[in-house]
Amino acid sequence: MKLQILIALALAAGLQAQVYTPPAGGNSAPVNPVAQDVASNPKQQQGANPLGQEIPLLDPAAETIKVGGVVIPLGDNRLLKAGFEKYLSQPPENSDEAKEYRQNIDQILATVSPFREGGPNLHKAFKMLPSAATYPGDSNLCMSLAESIYTAMLAKQDNEGIKRLSRELKKEKEELKRKADWIAKHERDNRLGTTRRSGTGDAGEGNGQARDVGRGVNSLRYQDSLKRIAEIEGLRVSNRAMTEAQTLQTKAQYQVNMIQWFTQRRFEHVLMASRFYNQIWRDGDATLRINKDSDLAKIFTDSVGVSPTVASLDSLSSEAIRQTAKYIDAFNMLMEQGDLHTATQRLMEAYALGEYLAPVATLEWKKKRQVLDYYRDYNNLFGAMQARDYVKAKELADSLKQRAQDFPSSKVDSAIAGYTMTANLLVEQAKGLLLAREQEKAAEKIKQAAEIWPTNPKLEEFNDLIGNTSQFVMIRNDFDRLLNEKRYREILARQYEIAPVVKGDPARESAFNEIMTNLKEIEMALGQAREFSEAGQKYAAWEQLAEIRERFPDDPKLGRQLELLAPEVAD
């Protein structure tokens, strides 16, 4: 500081100021003689997202649906969504073959209906199944039903044969009993004129039972009759058990198909199988023979608290068909009102419940295509929010709002606004910390910003700033060196590259602004002096420069101009 004052006194008397006056009590400039490496060294701990990791959207596809008080699982949600998108991409099933197939199904159901005039006709309905099975959309299920019915009828005929055999055995048993009773009561001894009364011990005439070996109850014929009677009874018991076991086994095999079709949501096939079942077995036994711990049993016991029966499958299938038609009616009404979002959900519910039913399969292509475009963009929005690509999410949300007046945009808009604002603030804080040479704090901030919004365009700006850091450091060091060497004129010449570097640094920015202000004032004085000189007013020019020289004696350009004017105004 003393050296600066001595130099100023040697140049001019009455020194009061200079181009740059360093702040008191410190060095002339915040010198940084060694370039700093600004490569970040982030801490290993993971920064927490201040807004949380939740995505404020709900997947429109549910994994269960309730029909008649019974909650039916729909399987894997991802497979259901993939199937729904495939369904939307397919044309409606309105071909002549499809119409004929549905007519066959309706006719079969009507033929085995208990309300048919003249009663159900099992044989006629059975003959219709092969023609229905030829349609590809049936997946040959009608033929499987026909085979199950045929197997059941064969088993039933076999049981009838066993029953006839049991009746014949019963007749034989009765005849044997009758003959044995006659032998025991009437057969006499072979001795002439004598018989023995059973149990008296006295010989004499009479009609008592013969006690000689080979006659009466002691005869081999009588013993053979008793053995045959016992054999017949055993055969009858065995046949009865065989009949019951075969009936139960046949019913169980038949019911397996019904349960499988119910879980596959082939409700029309369940109805046909149920009505055929009631015509094949008329014993009133309709309980489903399934494991009580199985998933299907739990569906019924957990929902309505009863064991499943054939009748319950029949009623639930009828209810599912009715609800599917209701879903499609609601979908059409919502589409007419422009509520595309809610309509899409109703159509998904209709598809999940009745994928193979006519109201879903015959839906017109124009509406399906409109739902398909909306559904894809909605899923893309869900994916963009999960990936935290808020630029893409904003574009999709705006597009969805234009197409669906009922699109629930509140959560999406608020999430996008909150995440993007927070991420941008963190990036700006990281920039300020980087320029302030607090690299670790800057790295932590930028890490938090990247976790919230990985595709933030401002992260590219920050990367560019990191890439240019070495140049920033070099320019900043040049500014410090020129400031220490009092080469203010060179700072003025490089002001446009220095200004961005010193911005945000209070000490350097204050020094830079002071230099620029004073040099601009000197330049204005030199310009006025030049005008006086050109007008021949050399003395006025000298006075103009001499006055400013008293304030800024260390400016070389000002001193040089005064030296040039000195000979002309020496007097």
XYZ file of N, CA, C and O in Angstrom, residues 393-470:
312
model
N -43.278 -36.226 -20.350
C -44.516 -36.383 -19.594
C -45.425 -35.174 -19.779
O -46.650 -35.321 -19.904
N -44.848 -33.984 -19.824
C -45.651 -32.764 -20.025
C -46.295 -32.772 -21.410
O -47.479 -32.423 -21.554
N -45.554 -33.190 -22.422
C -46.114 -33.261 -23.776
C -47.273 -34.260 -23.833
O -48.330 -33.968 -24.413
N -47.085 -35.423 -23.234
C -48.129 -36.439 -23.257
C -49.352 -35.997 -22.457
O -50.493 -36.225 -22.876
N -49.124 -35.382 -21.302
C -50.249 -34.928 -20.479
C -51.076 -33.876 -21.218
O -52.312 -33.916 -21.190
N -50.412 -32.947 -21.893
C -51.145 -31.927 -22.657
C -51.949 -32.563 -23.782
O -53.094 -32.164 -24.054
N -51.354 -33.569 -24.450
C -52.069 -34.250 -25.534
C -53.272 -35.014 -25.011
O -54.353 -34.993 -25.612
N -53.118 -35.678 -23.876
C -54.226 -36.446 -23.305
C -55.358 -35.533 -22.838
O -56.540 -35.874 -22.971
N -55.008 -34.379 -22.315
C -56.042 -33.441 -21.861
C -56.871 -32.920 -23.027
O -58.062 -32.638 -22.883
N -56.242 -32.775 -24.183
C -56.980 -32.298 -25.355
C -57.953 -33.351 -25.875
O -59.024 -33.023 -26.388
N -57.589 -34.630 -25.723
C -58.431 -35.698 -26.269
C -59.500 -36.164 -25.295
O -60.544 -36.655 -25.715
N -59.254 -36.067 -23.995
C -60.200 -36.570 -22.994
C -60.506 -35.459 -21.998
O -59.613 -35.031 -21.254
N -61.748 -35.030 -21.976
C -62.105 -33.937 -21.080
C -62.100 -34.372 -19.615
O -62.048 -33.532 -18.714
N -62.148 -35.685 -19.373
C -62.149 -36.179 -17.999
C -60.780 -36.704 -17.570
O -60.683 -37.408 -16.557
N -59.729 -36.370 -18.322
C -58.398 -36.849 -17.951
C -57.991 -36.254 -16.596
O -58.009 -35.041 -16.404
N -57.602 -37.090 -15.613
C -57.225 -36.583 -14.276
C -55.824 -35.987 -14.298
O -54.836 -36.656 -13.993
N -55.722 -34.718 -14.644
C -54.411 -34.097 -14.856
C -53.834 -33.438 -13.613
O -52.671 -33.017 -13.633
N -54.604 -33.304 -12.538
C -54.137 -32.540 -11.381
C -52.866 -33.128 -10.785
O -51.869 -32.428 -10.559
N -52.870 -34.424 -10.527
C -51.696 -35.053 -9.917
C -50.488 -34.984 -10.844
O -49.363 -34.744 -10.403
N -50.735 -35.204 -12.131
C -49.630 -35.185 -13.083
C -49.016 -33.790 -13.160
O -47.788 -33.624 -13.083
N -49.865 -32.773 -13.320
C -49.356 -31.406 -13.450
C -48.614 -30.957 -12.196
O -47.553 -30.334 -12.274
N -49.179 -31.256 -11.036
C -48.522 -30.827 -9.799
C -47.202 -31.549 -9.596
O -46.217 -30.956 -9.137
N -47.159 -32.831 -9.950
C -45.903 -33.579 -9.808
C -44.834 -33.034 -10.737
O -43.682 -32.837 -10.344
N -45.211 -32.792 -11.990
C -44.238 -32.267 -12.962
C -43.722 -30.910 -12.515
O -42.508 -30.637 -12.550
N -44.640 -30.032 -12.089
C -44.220 -28.699 -11.659
C -43.302 -28.770 -10.444
O -42.276 -28.082 -10.378
N -43.655 -29.588 -9.475
C -42.837 -29.685 -8.267
C -41.465 -30.262 -8.526
O -40.454 -29.720 -8.063
N -41.409 -31.332 -9.295
C -40.116 -31.973 -9.560
C -39.207 -31.077 -10.394
O -38.020 -30.936 -10.118
N -39.750 -30.471 -11.451
C -38.909 -29.655 -12.331
C -38.398 -28.413 -11.612
O -37.228 -28.024 -11.785
N -39.256 -27.779 -10.826
C -38.811 -26.576 -10.116
C -37.705 -26.918 -9.108
O -36.687 -26.212 -9.016
N -37.908 -27.980 -8.370
C -36.893 -28.381 -7.393
C -35.570 -28.719 -8.067
O -34.495 -28.321 -7.607
N -35.637 -29.449 -9.186
C -34.417 -29.825 -9.902
C -33.699 -28.600 -10.444
O -32.466 -28.496 -10.368
N -34.438 -27.652 -11.002
C -33.812 -26.442 -11.545
C -33.142 -25.612 -10.450
O -32.048 -25.059 -10.649
N -33.795 -25.510 -9.308
C -33.202 -24.766 -8.196
C -31.900 -25.417 -7.732
O -30.912 -24.730 -7.435
N -31.888 -26.738 -7.688
C -30.671 -27.439 -7.278
C -29.540 -27.236 -8.283
O -28.372 -27.090 -7.897
N -29.861 -27.198 -9.573
C -28.823 -26.964 -10.584
C -28.243 -25.561 -10.435
O -27.015 -25.365 -10.522
N -29.104 -24.562 -10.208
C -28.616 -23.197 -10.043
C -27.751 -23.067 -8.792
O -26.723 -22.375 -8.802
N -28.172 -23.760 -7.736
C -27.340 -23.749 -6.524
C -25.988 -24.403 -6.787
O -24.948 -23.933 -6.298
N -25.988 -25.482 -7.569
C -24.728 -26.160 -7.901
C -23.816 -25.250 -8.711
O -22.593 -25.235 -8.515
N -24.383 -24.470 -9.623
C -23.571 -23.532 -10.412
C -22.902 -22.494 -9.511
O -21.711 -22.197 -9.652
N -23.704 -21.941 -8.590
C -23.146 -20.945 -7.692
C -22.045 -21.525 -6.808
O -21.002 -20.894 -6.595
N -22.269 -22.728 -6.322
C -21.250 -23.362 -5.485
C -19.996 -23.694 -6.285
O -18.876 -23.614 -5.773
N -20.151 -24.051 -7.549
C -18.986 -24.372 -8.377
C -18.142 -23.129 -8.620
O -16.905 -23.160 -8.534
N -18.790 -22.012 -8.929
C -18.044 -20.777 -9.150
C -17.417 -20.271 -7.857
O -16.401 -19.556 -7.896
N -18.021 -20.612 -6.726
C -17.445 -20.229 -5.435
C -16.386 -21.229 -4.972
O -15.936 -21.159 -3.831
N -16.040 -22.166 -5.839
C -14.992 -23.151 -5.579
C -15.347 -24.085 -4.409
O -14.500 -24.552 -3.695
N -16.652 -24.358 -4.243
C -17.095 -25.337 -3.252
C -17.568 -26.573 -4.028
O -18.761 -26.853 -4.159
N -16.581 -27.307 -4.543
C -16.865 -28.378 -5.483
C -17.671 -29.519 -4.857
O -18.573 -30.085 -5.488
N -17.383 -29.888 -3.621
C -18.083 -30.999 -3.002
C -19.562 -30.692 -2.795
O -20.439 -31.520 -3.061
N -19.848 -29.491 -2.353
C -21.246 -29.099 -2.177
C -21.964 -29.025 -3.520
O -23.137 -29.419 -3.642
N -21.252 -28.519 -4.542
C -21.852 -28.451 -5.872
C -22.164 -29.847 -6.402
O -23.225 -30.081 -7.002
N -21.254 -30.790 -6.174
C -21.484 -32.157 -6.628
C -22.679 -32.776 -5.924
O -23.471 -33.511 -6.544
N -22.849 -32.511 -4.641
C -23.987 -33.056 -3.902
C -25.303 -32.486 -4.432
O -26.289 -33.207 -4.596
N -25.325 -31.194 -4.718
C -26.533 -30.560 -5.248
C -26.882 -31.118 -6.623
O -28.057 -31.395 -6.914
N -25.877 -31.262 -7.471
C -26.153 -31.725 -8.827
C -26.581 -33.187 -8.811
O -27.375 -33.644 -9.651
N -26.095 -33.944 -7.845
C -26.521 -35.339 -7.704
C -27.996 -35.409 -7.317
O -28.759 -36.223 -7.861
N -28.401 -34.557 -6.397
C -29.814 -34.515 -6.015
C -30.685 -34.100 -7.198
O -31.758 -34.651 -7.425
N -30.204 -33.117 -7.961
C -30.967 -32.658 -9.126
C -31.116 -33.770 -10.156
O -32.180 -33.937 -10.766
N -30.067 -34.548 -10.378
C -30.119 -35.637 -11.355
C -31.035 -36.756 -10.900
O -31.684 -37.414 -11.721
N -31.108 -36.993 -9.592
C -32.015 -38.033 -9.086
C -33.470 -37.631 -9.281
O -34.321 -38.472 -9.571
N -33.769 -36.365 -9.129
C -35.142 -35.898 -9.292
C -35.541 -35.827 -10.760
O -36.638 -36.229 -11.143
N -34.633 -35.329 -11.604
C -34.949 -35.113 -13.022
C -33.714 -35.443 -13.854
O -32.940 -34.559 -14.211
N -33.517 -36.712 -14.201
C -32.292 -37.094 -14.919
C -32.171 -36.472 -16.304
O -31.066 -36.311 -16.803
N -33.292 -36.140 -16.951
C -33.251 -35.596 -18.314
C -33.380 -34.074 -18.337
O -33.731 -33.503 -19.371
N -33.106 -33.432 -17.240
C -33.199 -31.972 -17.163
C -32.211 -31.332 -18.141
O -31.003 -31.603 -18.089
N -32.682 -30.459 -19.064
C -31.758 -29.798 -19.990
C -30.698 -28.953 -19.282
O -29.594 -28.770 -19.815
N -31.005 -28.465 -18.100
C -30.027 -27.657 -17.373
C -28.824 -28.477 -16.910
O -27.773 -27.901 -16.612
N -28.986 -29.788 -16.842
C -27.827 -30.624 -16.516
C -26.789 -30.575 -17.623
O -25.584 -30.639 -17.362
N -27.240 -30.424 -18.883
C -26.301 -30.272 -19.993
C -25.552 -28.945 -19.866
O -24.350 -28.871 -20.144
N -26.274 -27.913 -19.458
C -25.609 -26.626 -19.250
C -24.540 -26.744 -18.160
O -23.447 -26.182 -18.284
N -24.879 -27.478 -17.122
C -23.907 -27.655 -16.049
C -22.704 -28.466 -16.531
O -21.562 -28.172 -16.160
N -22.967 -29.474 -17.371
C -21.863 -30.241 -17.942
C -20.954 -29.360 -18.789
O -19.727 -29.496 -18.772
N -21.563 -28.448 -19.568
C -20.764 -27.519 -20.354
C -19.932 -26.614 -19.435
O -18.775 -26.293 -19.748
N -20.555 -26.229 -18.336
C -19.827 -25.394 -17.383
C -18.640 -26.163 -16.799
O -17.539 -25.610 -16.661
N -18.853 -27.440 -16.501
C -17.759 -28.261 -15.998
C -16.665 -28.387 -17.051
O -15.465 -28.313 -16.762
N -17.088 -28.572 -18.330
C -16.108 -28.719 -19.397
C -15.284 -27.478 -19.627
O -14.120 -27.544 -20.053
N -15.868 -26.324 -19.361
C -15.159 -25.064 -19.578
C -14.514 -24.526 -18.305
O -14.060 -23.382 -18.276
N -14.486 -25.309 -17.281
C -13.966 -24.831 -16.002
C -12.496 -24.452 -16.089
O -12.068 -23.445 -15.509
N -11.718 -25.243 -16.827
C -10.281 -24.926 -16.942
C -10.079 -23.565 -17.578
O -9.217 -22.781 -17.160
